[in-house]
mmCIF file of C-alpha atoms in Angstrom:
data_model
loop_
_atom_site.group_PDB
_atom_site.id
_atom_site.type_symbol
_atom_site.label_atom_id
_atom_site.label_comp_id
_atom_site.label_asym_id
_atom_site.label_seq_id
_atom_site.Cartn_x
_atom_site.Cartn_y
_atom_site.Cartn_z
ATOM 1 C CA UNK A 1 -32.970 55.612 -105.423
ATOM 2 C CA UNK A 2 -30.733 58.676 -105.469
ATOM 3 C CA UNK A 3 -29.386 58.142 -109.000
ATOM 4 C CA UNK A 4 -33.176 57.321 -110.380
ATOM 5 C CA UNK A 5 -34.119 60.698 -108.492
ATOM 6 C CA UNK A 6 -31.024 62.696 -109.872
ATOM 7 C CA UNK A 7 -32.152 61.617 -113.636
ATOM 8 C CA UNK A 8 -35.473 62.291 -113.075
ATOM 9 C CA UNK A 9 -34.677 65.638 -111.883
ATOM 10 C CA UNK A 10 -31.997 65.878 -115.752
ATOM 11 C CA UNK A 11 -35.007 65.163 -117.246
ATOM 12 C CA UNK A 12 -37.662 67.397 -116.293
ATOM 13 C CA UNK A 13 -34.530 69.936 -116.181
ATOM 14 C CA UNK A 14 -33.958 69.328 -120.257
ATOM 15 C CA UNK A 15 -38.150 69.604 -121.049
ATOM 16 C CA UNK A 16 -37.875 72.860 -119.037
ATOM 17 C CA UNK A 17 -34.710 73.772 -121.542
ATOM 18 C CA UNK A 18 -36.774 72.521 -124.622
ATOM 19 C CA UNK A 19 -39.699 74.584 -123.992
ATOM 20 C CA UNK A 20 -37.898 77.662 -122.983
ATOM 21 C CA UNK A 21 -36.634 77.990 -125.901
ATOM 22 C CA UNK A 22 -39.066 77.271 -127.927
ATOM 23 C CA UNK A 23 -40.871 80.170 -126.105
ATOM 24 C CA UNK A 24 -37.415 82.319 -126.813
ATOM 25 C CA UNK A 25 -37.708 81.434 -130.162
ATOM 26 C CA UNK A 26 -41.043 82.814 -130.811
ATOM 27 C CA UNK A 27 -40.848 85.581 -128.788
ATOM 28 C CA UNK A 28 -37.383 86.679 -130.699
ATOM 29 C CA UNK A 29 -39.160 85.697 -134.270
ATOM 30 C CA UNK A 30 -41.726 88.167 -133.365
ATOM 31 C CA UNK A 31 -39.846 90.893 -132.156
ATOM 32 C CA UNK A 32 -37.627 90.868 -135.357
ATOM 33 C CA UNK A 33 -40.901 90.239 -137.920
ATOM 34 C CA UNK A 34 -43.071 92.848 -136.149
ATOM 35 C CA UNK A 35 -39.801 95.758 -136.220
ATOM 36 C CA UNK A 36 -39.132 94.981 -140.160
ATOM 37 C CA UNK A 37 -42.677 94.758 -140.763
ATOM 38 C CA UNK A 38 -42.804 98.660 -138.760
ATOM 39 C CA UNK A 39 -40.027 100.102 -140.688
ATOM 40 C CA UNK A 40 -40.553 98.558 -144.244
ATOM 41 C CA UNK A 41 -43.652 98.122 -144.908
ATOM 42 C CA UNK A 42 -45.500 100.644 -142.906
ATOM 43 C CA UNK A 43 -42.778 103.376 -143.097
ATOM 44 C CA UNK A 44 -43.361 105.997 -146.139
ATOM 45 C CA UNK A 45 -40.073 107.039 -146.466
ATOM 46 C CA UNK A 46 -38.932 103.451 -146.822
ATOM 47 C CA UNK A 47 -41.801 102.864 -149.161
ATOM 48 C CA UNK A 48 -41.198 105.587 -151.882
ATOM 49 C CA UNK A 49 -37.320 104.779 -151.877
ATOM 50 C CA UNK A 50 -38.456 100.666 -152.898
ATOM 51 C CA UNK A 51 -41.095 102.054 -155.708
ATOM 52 C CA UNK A 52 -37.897 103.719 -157.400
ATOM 53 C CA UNK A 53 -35.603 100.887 -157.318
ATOM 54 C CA UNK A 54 -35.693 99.436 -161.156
ATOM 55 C CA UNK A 55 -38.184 96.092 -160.569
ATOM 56 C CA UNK A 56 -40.623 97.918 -158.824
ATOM 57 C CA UNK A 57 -40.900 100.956 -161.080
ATOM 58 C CA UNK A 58 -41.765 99.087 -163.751
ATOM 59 C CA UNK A 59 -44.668 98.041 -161.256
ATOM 60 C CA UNK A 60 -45.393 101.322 -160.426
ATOM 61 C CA UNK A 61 -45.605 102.852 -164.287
ATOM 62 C CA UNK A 62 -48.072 99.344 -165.249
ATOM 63 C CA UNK A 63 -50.634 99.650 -162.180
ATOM 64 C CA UNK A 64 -51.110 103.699 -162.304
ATOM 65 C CA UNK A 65 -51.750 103.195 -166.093
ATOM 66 C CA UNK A 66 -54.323 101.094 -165.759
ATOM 67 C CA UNK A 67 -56.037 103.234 -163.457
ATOM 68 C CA UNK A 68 -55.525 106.311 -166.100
ATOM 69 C CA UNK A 69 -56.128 104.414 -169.167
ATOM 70 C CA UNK A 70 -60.015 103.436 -166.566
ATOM 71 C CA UNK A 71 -60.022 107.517 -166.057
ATOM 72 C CA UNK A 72 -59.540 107.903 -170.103
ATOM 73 C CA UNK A 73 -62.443 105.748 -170.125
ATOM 74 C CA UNK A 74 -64.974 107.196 -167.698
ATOM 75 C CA UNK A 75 -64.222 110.875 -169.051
ATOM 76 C CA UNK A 76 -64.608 109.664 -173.153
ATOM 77 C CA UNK A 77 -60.569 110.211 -173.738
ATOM 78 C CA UNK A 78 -60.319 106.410 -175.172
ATOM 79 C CA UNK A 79 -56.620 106.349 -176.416
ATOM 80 C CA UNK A 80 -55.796 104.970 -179.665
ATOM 81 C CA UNK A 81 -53.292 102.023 -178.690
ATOM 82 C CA UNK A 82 -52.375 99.715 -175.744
ATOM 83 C CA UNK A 83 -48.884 101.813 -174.848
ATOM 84 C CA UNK A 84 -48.849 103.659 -171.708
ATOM 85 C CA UNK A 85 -49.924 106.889 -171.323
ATOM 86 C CA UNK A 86 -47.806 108.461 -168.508
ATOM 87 C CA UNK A 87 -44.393 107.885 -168.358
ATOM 88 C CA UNK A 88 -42.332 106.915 -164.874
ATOM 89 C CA UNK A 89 -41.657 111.261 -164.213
ATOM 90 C CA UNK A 90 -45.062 110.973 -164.590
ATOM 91 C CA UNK A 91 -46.437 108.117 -162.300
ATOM 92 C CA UNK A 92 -44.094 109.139 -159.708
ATOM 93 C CA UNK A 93 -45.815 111.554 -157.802
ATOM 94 C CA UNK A 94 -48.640 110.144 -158.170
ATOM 95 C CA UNK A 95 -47.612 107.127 -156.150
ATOM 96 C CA UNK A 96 -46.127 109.422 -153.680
ATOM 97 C CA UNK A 97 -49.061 110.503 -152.987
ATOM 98 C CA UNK A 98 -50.444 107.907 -152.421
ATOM 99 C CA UNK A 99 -47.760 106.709 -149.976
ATOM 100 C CA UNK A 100 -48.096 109.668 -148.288
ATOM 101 C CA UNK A 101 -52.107 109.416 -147.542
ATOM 102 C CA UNK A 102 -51.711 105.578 -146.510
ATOM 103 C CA UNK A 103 -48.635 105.265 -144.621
ATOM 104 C CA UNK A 104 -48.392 109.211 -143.125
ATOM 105 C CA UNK A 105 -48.967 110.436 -139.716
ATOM 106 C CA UNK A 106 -52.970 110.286 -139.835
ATOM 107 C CA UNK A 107 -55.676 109.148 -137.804
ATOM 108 C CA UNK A 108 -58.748 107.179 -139.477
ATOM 109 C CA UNK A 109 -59.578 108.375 -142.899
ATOM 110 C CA UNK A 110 -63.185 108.742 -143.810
ATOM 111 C CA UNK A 111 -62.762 111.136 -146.978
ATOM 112 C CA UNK A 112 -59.892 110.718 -149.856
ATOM 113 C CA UNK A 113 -61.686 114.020 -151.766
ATOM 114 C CA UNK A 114 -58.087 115.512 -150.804
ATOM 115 C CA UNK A 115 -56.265 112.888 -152.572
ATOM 116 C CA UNK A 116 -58.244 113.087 -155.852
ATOM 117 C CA UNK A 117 -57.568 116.605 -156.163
ATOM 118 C CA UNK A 118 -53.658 116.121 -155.393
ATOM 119 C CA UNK A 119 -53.877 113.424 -158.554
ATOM 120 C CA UNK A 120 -55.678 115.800 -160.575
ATOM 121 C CA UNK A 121 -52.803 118.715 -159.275
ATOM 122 C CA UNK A 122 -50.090 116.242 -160.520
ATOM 123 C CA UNK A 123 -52.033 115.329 -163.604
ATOM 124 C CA UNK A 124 -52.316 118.601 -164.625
ATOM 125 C CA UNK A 125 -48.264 119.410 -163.545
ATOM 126 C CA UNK A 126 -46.729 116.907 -165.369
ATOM 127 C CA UNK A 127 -48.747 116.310 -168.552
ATOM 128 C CA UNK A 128 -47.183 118.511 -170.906
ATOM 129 C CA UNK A 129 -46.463 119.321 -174.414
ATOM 130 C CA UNK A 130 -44.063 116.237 -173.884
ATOM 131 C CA UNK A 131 -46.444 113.829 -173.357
ATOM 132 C CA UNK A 132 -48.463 111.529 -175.564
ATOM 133 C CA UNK A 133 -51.246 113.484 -177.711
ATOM 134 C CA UNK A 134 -54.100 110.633 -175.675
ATOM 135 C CA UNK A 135 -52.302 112.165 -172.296
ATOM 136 C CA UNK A 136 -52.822 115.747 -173.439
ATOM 137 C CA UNK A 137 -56.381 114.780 -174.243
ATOM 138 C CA UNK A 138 -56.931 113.211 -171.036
ATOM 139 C CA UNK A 139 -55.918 116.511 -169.161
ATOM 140 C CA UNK A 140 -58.489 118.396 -171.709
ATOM 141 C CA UNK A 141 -61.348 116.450 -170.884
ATOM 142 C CA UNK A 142 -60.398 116.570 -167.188
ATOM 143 C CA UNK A 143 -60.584 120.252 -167.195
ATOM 144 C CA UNK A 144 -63.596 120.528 -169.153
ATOM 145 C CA UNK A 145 -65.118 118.230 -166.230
ATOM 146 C CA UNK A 146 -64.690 120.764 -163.795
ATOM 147 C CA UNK A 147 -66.212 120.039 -160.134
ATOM 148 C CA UNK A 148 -66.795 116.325 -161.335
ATOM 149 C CA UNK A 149 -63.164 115.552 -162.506
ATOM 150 C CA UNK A 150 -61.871 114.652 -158.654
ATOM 151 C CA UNK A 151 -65.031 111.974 -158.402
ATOM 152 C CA UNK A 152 -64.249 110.405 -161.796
ATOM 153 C CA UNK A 153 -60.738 109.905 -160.129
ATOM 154 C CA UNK A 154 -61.922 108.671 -157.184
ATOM 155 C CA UNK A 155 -63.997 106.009 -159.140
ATOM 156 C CA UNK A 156 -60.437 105.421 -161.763
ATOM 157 C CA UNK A 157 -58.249 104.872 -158.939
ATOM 158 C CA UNK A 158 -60.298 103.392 -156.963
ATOM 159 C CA UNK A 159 -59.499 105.694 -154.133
ATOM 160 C CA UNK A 160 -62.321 104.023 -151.368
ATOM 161 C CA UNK A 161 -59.833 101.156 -151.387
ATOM 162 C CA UNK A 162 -56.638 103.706 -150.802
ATOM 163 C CA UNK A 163 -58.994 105.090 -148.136
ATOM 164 C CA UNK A 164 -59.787 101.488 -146.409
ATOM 165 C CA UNK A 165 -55.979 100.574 -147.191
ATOM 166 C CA UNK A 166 -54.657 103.323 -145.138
ATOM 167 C CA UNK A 167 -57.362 102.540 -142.418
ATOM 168 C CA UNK A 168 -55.787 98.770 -142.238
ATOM 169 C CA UNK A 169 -52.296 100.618 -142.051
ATOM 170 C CA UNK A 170 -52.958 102.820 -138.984
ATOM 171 C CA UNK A 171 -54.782 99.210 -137.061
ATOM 172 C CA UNK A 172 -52.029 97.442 -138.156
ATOM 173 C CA UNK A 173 -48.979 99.830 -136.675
ATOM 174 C CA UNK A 174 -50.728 100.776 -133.635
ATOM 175 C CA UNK A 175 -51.174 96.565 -133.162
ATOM 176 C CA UNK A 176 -47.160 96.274 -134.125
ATOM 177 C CA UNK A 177 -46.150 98.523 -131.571
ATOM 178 C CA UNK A 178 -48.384 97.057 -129.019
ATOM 179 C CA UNK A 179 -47.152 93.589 -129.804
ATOM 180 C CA UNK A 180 -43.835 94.720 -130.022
ATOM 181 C CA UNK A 181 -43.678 96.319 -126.423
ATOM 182 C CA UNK A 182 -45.875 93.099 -125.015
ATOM 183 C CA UNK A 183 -43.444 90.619 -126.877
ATOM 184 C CA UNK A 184 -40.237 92.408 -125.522
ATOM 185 C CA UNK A 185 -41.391 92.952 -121.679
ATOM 186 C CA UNK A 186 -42.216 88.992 -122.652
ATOM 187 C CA UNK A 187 -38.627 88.323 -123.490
ATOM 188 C CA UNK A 188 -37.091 90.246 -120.387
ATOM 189 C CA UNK A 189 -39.757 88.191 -117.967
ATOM 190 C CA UNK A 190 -38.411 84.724 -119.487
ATOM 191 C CA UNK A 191 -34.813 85.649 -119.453
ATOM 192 C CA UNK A 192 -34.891 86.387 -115.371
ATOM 193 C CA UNK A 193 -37.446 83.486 -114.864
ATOM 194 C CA UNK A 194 -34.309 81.571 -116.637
ATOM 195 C CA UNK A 195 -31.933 82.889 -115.167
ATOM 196 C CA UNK A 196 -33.131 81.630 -111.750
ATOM 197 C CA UNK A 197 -32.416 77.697 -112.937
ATOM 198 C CA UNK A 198 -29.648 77.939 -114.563
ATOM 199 C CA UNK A 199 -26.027 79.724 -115.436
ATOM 200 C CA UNK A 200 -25.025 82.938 -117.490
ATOM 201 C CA UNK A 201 -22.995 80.600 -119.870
ATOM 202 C CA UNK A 202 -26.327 78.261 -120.298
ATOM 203 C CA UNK A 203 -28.272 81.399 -120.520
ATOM 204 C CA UNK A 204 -26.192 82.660 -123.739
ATOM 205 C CA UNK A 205 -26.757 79.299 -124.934
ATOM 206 C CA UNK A 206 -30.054 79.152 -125.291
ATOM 207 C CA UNK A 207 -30.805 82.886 -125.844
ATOM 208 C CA UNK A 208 -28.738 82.319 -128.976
ATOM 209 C CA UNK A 209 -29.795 78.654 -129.787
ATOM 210 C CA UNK A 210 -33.553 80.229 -130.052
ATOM 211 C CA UNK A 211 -31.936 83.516 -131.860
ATOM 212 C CA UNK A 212 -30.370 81.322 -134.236
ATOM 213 C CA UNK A 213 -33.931 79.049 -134.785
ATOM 214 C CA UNK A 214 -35.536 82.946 -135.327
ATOM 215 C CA UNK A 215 -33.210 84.251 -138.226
ATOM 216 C CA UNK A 216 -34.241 80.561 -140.118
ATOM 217 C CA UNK A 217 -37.352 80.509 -139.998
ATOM 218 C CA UNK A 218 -37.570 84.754 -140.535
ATOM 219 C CA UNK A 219 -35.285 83.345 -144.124
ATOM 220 C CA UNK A 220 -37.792 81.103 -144.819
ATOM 221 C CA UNK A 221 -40.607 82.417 -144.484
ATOM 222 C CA UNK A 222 -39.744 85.621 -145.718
ATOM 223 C CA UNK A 223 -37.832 83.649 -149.026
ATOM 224 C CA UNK A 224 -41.239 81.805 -149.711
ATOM 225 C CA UNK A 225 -43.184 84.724 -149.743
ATOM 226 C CA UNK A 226 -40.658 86.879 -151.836
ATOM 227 C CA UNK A 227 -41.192 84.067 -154.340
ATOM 228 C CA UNK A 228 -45.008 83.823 -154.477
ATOM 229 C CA UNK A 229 -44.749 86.474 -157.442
ATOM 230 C CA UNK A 230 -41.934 84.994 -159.560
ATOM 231 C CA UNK A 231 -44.020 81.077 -159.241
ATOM 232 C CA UNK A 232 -47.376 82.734 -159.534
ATOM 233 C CA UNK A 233 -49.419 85.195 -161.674
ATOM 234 C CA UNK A 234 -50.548 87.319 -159.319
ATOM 235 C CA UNK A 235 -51.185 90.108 -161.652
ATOM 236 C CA UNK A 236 -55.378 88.943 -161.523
ATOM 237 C CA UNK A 237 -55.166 89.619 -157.703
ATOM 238 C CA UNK A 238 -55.805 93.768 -157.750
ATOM 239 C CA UNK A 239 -54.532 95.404 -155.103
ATOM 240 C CA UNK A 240 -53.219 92.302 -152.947
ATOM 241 C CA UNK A 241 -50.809 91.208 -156.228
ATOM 242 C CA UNK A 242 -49.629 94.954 -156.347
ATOM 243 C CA UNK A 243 -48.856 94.417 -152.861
ATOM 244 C CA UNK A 244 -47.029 90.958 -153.483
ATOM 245 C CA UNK A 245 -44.779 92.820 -156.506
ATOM 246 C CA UNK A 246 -43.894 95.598 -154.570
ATOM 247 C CA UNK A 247 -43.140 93.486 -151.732
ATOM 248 C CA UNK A 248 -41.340 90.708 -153.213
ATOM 249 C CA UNK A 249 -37.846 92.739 -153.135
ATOM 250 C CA UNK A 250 -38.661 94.282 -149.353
ATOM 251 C CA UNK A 251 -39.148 90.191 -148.179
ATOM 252 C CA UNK A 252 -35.535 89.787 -149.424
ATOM 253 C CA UNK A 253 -34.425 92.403 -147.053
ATOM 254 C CA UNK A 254 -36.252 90.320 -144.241
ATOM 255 C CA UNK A 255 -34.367 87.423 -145.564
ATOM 256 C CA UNK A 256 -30.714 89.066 -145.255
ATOM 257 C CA UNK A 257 -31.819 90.760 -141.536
ATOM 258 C CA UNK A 258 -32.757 86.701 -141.060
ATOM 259 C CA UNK A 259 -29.211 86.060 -142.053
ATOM 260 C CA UNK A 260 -27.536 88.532 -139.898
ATOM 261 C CA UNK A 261 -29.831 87.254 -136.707
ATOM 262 C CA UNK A 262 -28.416 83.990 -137.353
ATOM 263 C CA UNK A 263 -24.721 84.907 -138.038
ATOM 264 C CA UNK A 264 -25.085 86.966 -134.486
ATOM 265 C CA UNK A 265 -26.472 84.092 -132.916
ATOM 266 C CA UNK A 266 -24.211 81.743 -134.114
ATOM 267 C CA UNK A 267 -21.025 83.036 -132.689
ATOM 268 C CA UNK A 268 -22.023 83.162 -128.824
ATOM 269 C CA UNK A 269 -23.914 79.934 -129.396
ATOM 270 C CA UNK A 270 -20.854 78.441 -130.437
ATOM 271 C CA UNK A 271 -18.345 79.948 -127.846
ATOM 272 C CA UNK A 272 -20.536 79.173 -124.874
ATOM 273 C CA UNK A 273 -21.272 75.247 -126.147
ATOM 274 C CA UNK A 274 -20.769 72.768 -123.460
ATOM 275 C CA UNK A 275 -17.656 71.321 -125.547
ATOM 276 C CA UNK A 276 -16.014 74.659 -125.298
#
């Protein structure tokens, strides 16, 4: 009766060890994705370093070209052949800009009127006597536009999407830090609930077992969706496939934090194991 008692007791004792940490593991996977979510994708500075690396400012050049060769269009500047009009010194600031008005310190944005005329100011800086002759033309016809030249680029860059873009940002950071603080008070309450029922050198176990779980499925989740570019054509997908291009090199740097959370992990793990 005692013995059937004592393994009942192992039992329910190793569910209770399953589910905590499959708890810990969620709870850690969260806390990591949230943090590099924070500082990567919604941090500017972060941002405008990744558009200069060499992959992505190939991106960069391609998408803001399309939106000036759609200004050309609107204004009656049709160019004469299918090469880009604005070099990368050109593009550059441009996409700064950009950055700036998404990801900056802002509250809710209900006008991008600002932004138009800080394309136009950049338009009209770096086109010069260096530039293509359809470029040059472009910044003729803008001026000759006068009041209406920061609506045509609103329309040609499609600026009410920046505008709802940067909204999405703000929601999206203030939820991050919210979930972030929730997730880690989370992660404190389970560790002292745990530490109640069992040992420190259990406790490392697990903690470690579940940080180790985290940093593989951060690799692969992050490694499938660095990929989604290089399997698929996601060049029809507007702003989302811009996103995806762009983002493709930052997932890799979720892949090699994943790495180093499991490489952490790994050590303890192994030093408190029951065989040691």
């Amino acid at each position: 009766m005692a013995n059937g008692a004592q393994s009942g007791l192992r039992k329910v004792n190793q569910e209770q060890n399953t589910e905590y940490k499959k708890v810990l593991t969620f709870v850690i996977f969260l806390i990591v994705m949230l943090g590099m979510v924070t500082v990567t994708f919604l941090n500017p500075f972060f941002m405008k370093g990744q558009i200069r690396t060499s992959n992505n400012e190939a991106v960069v050049v391609r998408q803001i070209n399309r939106h000036f060769d759609a200004l050309a269009e609107a204004i009656g500047a049709n160019k004469s052949d299918n090469a880009n009009l604005l070099t990368s010194k050109q593009t550059q600031p441009i996409a700064d800009h950009v950055i700036d008005y998404t990801l900056g310190i802002h509250w809710f944005k209900f006008s991008n009127f600002n932004l138009a005329e800080q394309i136009l100011h950049d338009i009209e800086l770096n086109i010069d006597q260096g530039a293509s002759s359809d470029a040059q033309l472009v910044q003729e016809k803008l001026k000759k536009q006068k009041q209406n030249a920061p609506y045509d680029v609103i329309t040609a860059f499609n600026l009410n999407s920046i505008t709802v873009g940067a909204n999405l940002a703000l929601m999206l950071l203030i939820v991050n830090i919210i979930l972030v603080i929730v997730t880690v008070m989370s992660l404190q309450s389970l560790i002292s609930d745990m530490k109640t029922v069992m040992g420190t050198k259990l406790l490392v176990h697990d903690v470690t077992a579940a940080g180790m779980w985290a940093g593989f499925w951060l690799i692969l989740l992050a490694g499938l969706l660095a990929l989604i570019p290089v399997v698929f054509n996601v060049d029809g997908f507007a702003v989302l496939g811009y996103l995806f291009e762009i983002g493709s090199s930052v997932f890799l740097d979720f892949v090699i934090v994943g790495v180093v959370v499991y490489i952490l992990s790994a050590i303890p793990w192994e030093i408190t194991s029951p065989n040691n």
